[in-house]
Every structure is written in structure tokens, then in C-alpha cells.
Amino acid sequence: MQCFALFCEGESEEDGRSVAAQLALFSAVQRDFEKETLLNSDIKRRAVLTVEGGGATQGDVLKAAALFNAGVKIFSPVWNISNSLCASCGNEGGLTAKGKEVTALAMESGVLIDISHASDSGAQDIFTLANQRKKAVVATHSLTRALCSSPRNLTDGQIKAIADSGGVAGVCFVREFAGAYPLAEHIKYLVSAGGEDCVAIGGDFFGCDDMLVESVSEMPEFFRALEKNFTPRQIEKFAFKNVFRLLGT
């Protein structure tokens, strides 16, 4: 399974056109990506459409609804630059009134909300809306703030809130977010703070440089290394079962 992110840095008309072009490209490649699944029921390949940075909606509920109707499964209201929906990680402020409206619409449309780039207050606002609607929340690509203080990482409270919601935290492979600790230590911390059902993989292969795991070809070695600390049952959960449960696959 691969998440294909419609990436939006800002809120300009150009950003909106970029997202539209990315959506058209996804539609063109999705069938080819999933072709083996169509031809052979024993092979499962999924292309999951996501949004990383909801600025292209410009807080417009109709634009947001169009994205959700196009098949978006995971929605991040903000990237690294605060917008009209939400303050970004490391900044003050949370969801705006527009952000709360769009986030509520996403949840009611069956779209998962991603807090990986949201401010701490924004994440708390998202948890509040999710709790009211009994919806799961995810962090698609983050690590643990207790082991590395980057604002892109998750606090203990956020990990517990994700787990309590039935969501997952995707383990990110970016060296900067791991700090001095190996990825296995971050995974152990996630399991301790949220349980083995909340851990997934969110490598961010195409989003950053200086990766601890540089490509998909290194994933078998990555999982073999986890055998020192985790059971095969746990590793299967991290690798795919937790995400498949969440997405209903």
C-alpha cells in the first residue's frame, strides 16, 4: 500500500491548480498501480489518496467536499506553514473556525484526520472533534517527542489520544526526527505509550532527505532488525495489519 499525497504548501490559486493537476495524475496512475490486485486476488496493492496541507481548500467547504468526494482517505489540514485552517507544528494557535468546519466535514465524510504537521493546540482541537464524533485520528509520519524534542514528533498525550481513538501513528524514517535514538527505540516507546495496535509505518520516502531507511528496497532489512525487540505478530501489525484494520481493507 502506498499513500499518494496531494501536497499543498500554501493557499494561492497556483496551489489550487497544482492540487488539481496532482489529482488528475493520481487518477491516471491508480489503475496501473492496483493492476495486479485486479488480475490476481492473492496480491493486494492499494493506492490511497491523501492530502498533505489543506490550504488549497482556502477554508471553502465546497472545495473540501470536492476533494473528499474525489476519494481522499486521509486529510492533513496544514503543512509546515500555518494557513486559514490550522496553525502548523511549533506555532501558536489551533484550528480556526474554518478549520473546524472543514475538519468536521472530513470526519463526517469518513476521511481520517492527520495531525503530523498540526500545532499542539491544533491537534487537541482535532482530538476534541474526533471524540465528539467517535472518529479515529492518525499521525501519518512522526516519531516520539520524549526521545527527540522536534515539534513534528508526538507527545505522550497525543500518542495516547491516537490510540484511544483507534488510530495509528506512522513511524517516520527522517533522521532529524529520530534524534539520537534508533527507530526501534521510538517504536518501543510508541508501544509503551499507546499499545501495539497504534503503531504503523509512515516512512515519508518522497518527502525528505537524510533518511534512516532510504528506500522500499531496504524494508526487509528494517523489519528483520525489529525481530530483536518484537514478536512476528507485533511486526505484522506494524507492517500492515493496523493500517488495514483502520482503512477497512
Coordinates of C-alpha atoms in Angstrom, one line a residue:
M1 CA 0.0 0.0 0.0
Q2 CA 1.2 3.5 -0.8
C3 CA -0.2 6.8 0.2
F4 CA -0.2 9.3 -2.7
A5 CA -0.3 12.8 -1.1
L6 CA -1.8 15.8 -2.8
F7 CA 0.7 18.2 -1.5
C8 CA -0.1 21.9 -0.9
E9 CA 2.4 24.3 0.6
G10 CA 0.2 27.4 0.6
E11 CA -3.3 28.7 -0.3
S12 CA -2.8 30.6 -3.6
E13 CA -4.7 29.9 -6.8
E14 CA -1.5 28.4 -8.1
D15 CA -1.5 25.9 -5.2
G16 CA -5.1 25.1 -6.1
R17 CA -4.1 24.4 -9.7
S18 CA -1.2 22.2 -8.5
V19 CA -3.5 20.1 -6.4
A20 CA -5.9 19.7 -9.3
A21 CA -3.1 18.5 -11.5
Q22 CA -1.9 16.1 -8.9
L23 CA -5.4 14.7 -8.5
A24 CA -5.6 14.1 -12.3
L25 CA -2.2 12.3 -12.2
F26 CA -3.4 10.1 -9.4
S27 CA -6.5 9.1 -11.3
A28 CA -4.3 8.2 -14.3
V29 CA -1.9 6.0 -12.4
Q30 CA -4.2 4.4 -9.8
R31 CA -5.5 1.6 -12.0
D32 CA -1.9 0.7 -13.1
F33 CA -0.7 0.7 -9.5
E34 CA -3.5 -1.7 -8.5
K35 CA -3.5 -3.8 -11.7
E36 CA -2.0 -6.9 -10.0
T37 CA -4.8 -6.8 -7.5
L38 CA -7.4 -6.7 -10.3
L39 CA -5.7 -9.7 -12.1
N40 CA -4.8 -11.8 -9.0
S41 CA -6.9 -11.9 -5.9
D42 CA -3.9 -13.2 -3.9
I43 CA -2.0 -9.9 -4.4
K44 CA -3.2 -6.8 -2.7
R45 CA -2.0 -3.4 -3.8
R46 CA -3.7 -0.3 -2.6
A47 CA -3.2 3.3 -3.8
V48 CA -4.5 5.6 -1.0
L49 CA -5.2 9.2 -1.8
T50 CA -4.3 11.7 0.9
V51 CA -4.0 15.5 1.3
E52 CA -0.8 16.9 2.9
G53 CA -1.7 20.6 3.6
G54 CA -5.3 21.6 3.2
G55 CA -4.6 25.1 2.1
A56 CA -5.9 24.6 -1.4
T57 CA -9.4 24.5 0.1
Q58 CA -8.9 28.1 1.4
G59 CA -11.4 27.2 4.1
D60 CA -14.1 26.7 1.4
V61 CA -16.3 23.8 2.4
L62 CA -17.3 23.1 -1.2
K63 CA -13.7 22.8 -2.3
A64 CA -13.0 20.5 0.7
A65 CA -16.1 18.4 -0.2
A66 CA -14.9 18.1 -3.8
L67 CA -11.6 16.6 -2.5
F68 CA -13.3 14.2 -0.2
N69 CA -15.7 13.1 -2.9
A70 CA -12.7 12.5 -5.2
G71 CA -11.6 9.7 -2.9
V72 CA -9.3 11.4 -0.3
K73 CA -8.9 9.0 2.6
I74 CA -6.6 11.0 4.9
F75 CA -6.6 14.8 5.3
S76 CA -3.9 16.9 6.9
P77 CA -5.3 20.5 7.4
V78 CA -1.9 22.0 7.4
W79 CA 1.7 21.5 6.3
N80 CA 4.7 23.4 7.8
I81 CA 3.2 26.8 7.1
S82 CA 0.1 27.9 9.1
N83 CA -2.9 28.6 6.9
S84 CA -6.6 29.6 7.2
L85 CA -7.4 26.1 8.6
C86 CA -4.8 25.5 11.3
A87 CA -1.6 26.6 12.9
S88 CA 1.4 24.4 11.9
C89 CA 3.7 22.4 14.2
G90 CA 5.8 24.5 16.6
N91 CA 3.5 27.5 16.2
E92 CA 0.8 29.1 18.5
G93 CA -2.8 28.6 17.8
G94 CA -5.1 25.7 16.8
L95 CA -7.8 25.1 14.3
T96 CA -9.6 28.2 13.0
A97 CA -13.3 28.4 12.7
K98 CA -12.9 27.4 9.0
G99 CA -10.6 24.6 10.1
K100 CA -13.1 23.2 12.5
E101 CA -15.8 23.3 9.8
V102 CA -13.6 21.5 7.2
T103 CA -12.3 19.0 9.7
A104 CA -15.8 18.1 10.9
L105 CA -16.9 17.7 7.3
A106 CA -13.9 15.4 6.7
M107 CA -14.7 13.2 9.7
E108 CA -18.4 13.0 8.7
S109 CA -17.3 12.0 5.2
G110 CA -15.3 9.1 6.5
V111 CA -11.9 10.8 6.0
L112 CA -9.2 10.3 8.6
I113 CA -7.6 13.5 10.0
D114 CA -3.8 13.6 10.2
I115 CA -2.1 15.6 12.9
S116 CA 1.6 15.1 11.9
H117 CA 2.0 18.7 10.8
A118 CA -0.5 20.4 13.1
S119 CA 0.4 22.5 16.1
D120 CA -0.2 21.0 19.6
S121 CA -3.3 23.2 20.0
G122 CA -4.5 22.2 16.6
A123 CA -4.0 18.5 17.4
Q124 CA -6.0 19.0 20.6
D125 CA -8.8 20.7 18.7
I126 CA -8.8 17.7 16.2
F127 CA -9.0 15.2 19.1
T128 CA -11.9 17.1 20.6
L129 CA -13.9 17.0 17.3
A130 CA -13.0 13.3 16.8
N131 CA -14.1 12.4 20.3
Q132 CA -17.4 14.1 19.8
R133 CA -17.9 12.0 16.6
K134 CA -16.2 8.8 17.8
K135 CA -13.7 9.0 14.9
A136 CA -10.1 7.8 14.7
V137 CA -7.2 10.2 14.4
V138 CA -3.8 9.5 12.8
A139 CA -0.3 10.9 12.7
T140 CA 0.9 9.6 9.3
H141 CA 4.6 10.3 9.7
S142 CA 6.0 11.3 13.1
L143 CA 8.1 9.9 15.9
T144 CA 8.1 10.4 19.7
R145 CA 8.8 13.8 21.4
A146 CA 10.0 12.2 24.6
L147 CA 13.1 10.8 22.7
C148 CA 13.5 13.7 20.3
S149 CA 12.1 17.2 21.0
S150 CA 11.2 18.2 17.4
P151 CA 7.7 19.7 17.3
R152 CA 7.0 17.3 14.4
N153 CA 7.0 14.5 16.9
L154 CA 4.2 13.3 19.2
T155 CA 3.8 14.0 22.9
D156 CA 2.8 11.2 25.2
G157 CA -0.7 12.7 25.4
Q158 CA -1.1 12.7 21.7
I159 CA 0.1 9.1 21.4
K160 CA -2.5 8.0 24.0
A161 CA -5.2 10.1 22.3
I162 CA -4.4 8.5 18.9
A163 CA -4.5 5.0 20.5
D164 CA -7.8 5.7 22.4
S165 CA -9.4 6.9 19.1
G166 CA -8.5 3.7 17.4
G167 CA -6.0 5.5 15.1
V168 CA -2.3 4.8 14.3
A169 CA 1.0 6.7 14.4
G170 CA 3.1 6.1 11.3
V171 CA 6.8 5.7 12.2
C172 CA 8.7 8.2 10.2
F173 CA 12.2 7.4 8.8
V174 CA 13.6 11.0 8.9
R175 CA 16.9 11.2 10.8
E176 CA 16.2 14.7 12.2
F177 CA 13.0 13.4 13.9
A178 CA 14.7 10.3 15.4
G179 CA 17.5 12.3 17.1
A180 CA 20.0 10.2 19.0
Y181 CA 17.7 7.2 19.2
P182 CA 17.3 4.3 16.6
L183 CA 13.9 3.8 15.1
A184 CA 13.4 0.6 17.2
E185 CA 13.5 2.7 20.4
H186 CA 10.8 5.1 19.1
I187 CA 8.7 2.1 18.2
K188 CA 9.2 0.6 21.7
Y189 CA 8.2 4.0 23.1
L190 CA 5.0 4.1 21.0
V191 CA 4.1 0.6 22.1
S192 CA 4.6 1.6 25.7
A193 CA 2.6 4.8 25.5
G194 CA -0.2 3.7 23.1
G195 CA -0.1 -0.1 22.7
E196 CA 0.9 -2.3 19.7
D197 CA -2.3 -1.6 17.8
C198 CA -1.4 2.1 17.3
V199 CA 1.9 1.6 15.5
A200 CA 2.2 1.7 11.7
I201 CA 4.8 2.7 9.1
G202 CA 4.9 6.2 7.6
G203 CA 8.4 6.4 6.2
D204 CA 8.0 9.7 4.2
F205 CA 10.2 8.3 1.5
F206 CA 9.5 11.1 -1.0
G207 CA 9.1 13.9 1.4
C208 CA 12.6 14.4 3.0
D209 CA 16.3 13.8 2.6
D210 CA 18.6 12.2 5.1
M211 CA 16.5 9.1 5.8
L212 CA 17.4 6.3 8.2
V213 CA 15.7 3.9 5.7
E214 CA 16.3 5.3 2.3
S215 CA 14.0 3.2 0.0
V216 CA 11.4 0.5 -0.1
S217 CA 14.2 -1.9 -1.1
E218 CA 15.6 -1.6 2.5
M219 CA 12.3 -2.5 4.2
P220 CA 13.0 -6.3 4.5
E221 CA 16.2 -5.4 6.4
F222 CA 14.3 -2.9 8.5
F223 CA 11.7 -5.5 9.6
R224 CA 14.4 -8.2 10.2
A225 CA 16.1 -5.7 12.6
L226 CA 12.9 -5.3 14.5
E227 CA 12.9 -9.1 15.3
K228 CA 15.4 -8.3 18.1
N229 CA 12.7 -6.4 20.0
F230 CA 9.3 -7.5 18.8
T231 CA 7.4 -10.7 18.0
P232 CA 6.3 -11.7 14.5
R233 CA 2.7 -10.9 15.4
Q234 CA 3.7 -7.4 16.5
I235 CA 5.8 -6.8 13.4
E236 CA 2.8 -7.9 11.2
K237 CA 0.7 -5.3 13.0
F238 CA 3.2 -2.6 12.4
A239 CA 3.8 -3.5 8.8
F240 CA 0.2 -3.7 7.6
K241 CA -2.5 -5.1 9.9
N242 CA -3.1 -2.0 12.0
V243 CA -3.5 0.2 8.9
F244 CA -5.6 -2.3 7.1
R245 CA -7.9 -2.5 10.1
L246 CA -8.2 1.2 10.2
L247 CA -8.9 1.6 6.4
G248 CA -11.2 -1.4 6.4
T249 CA -9.1 -3.3 3.9

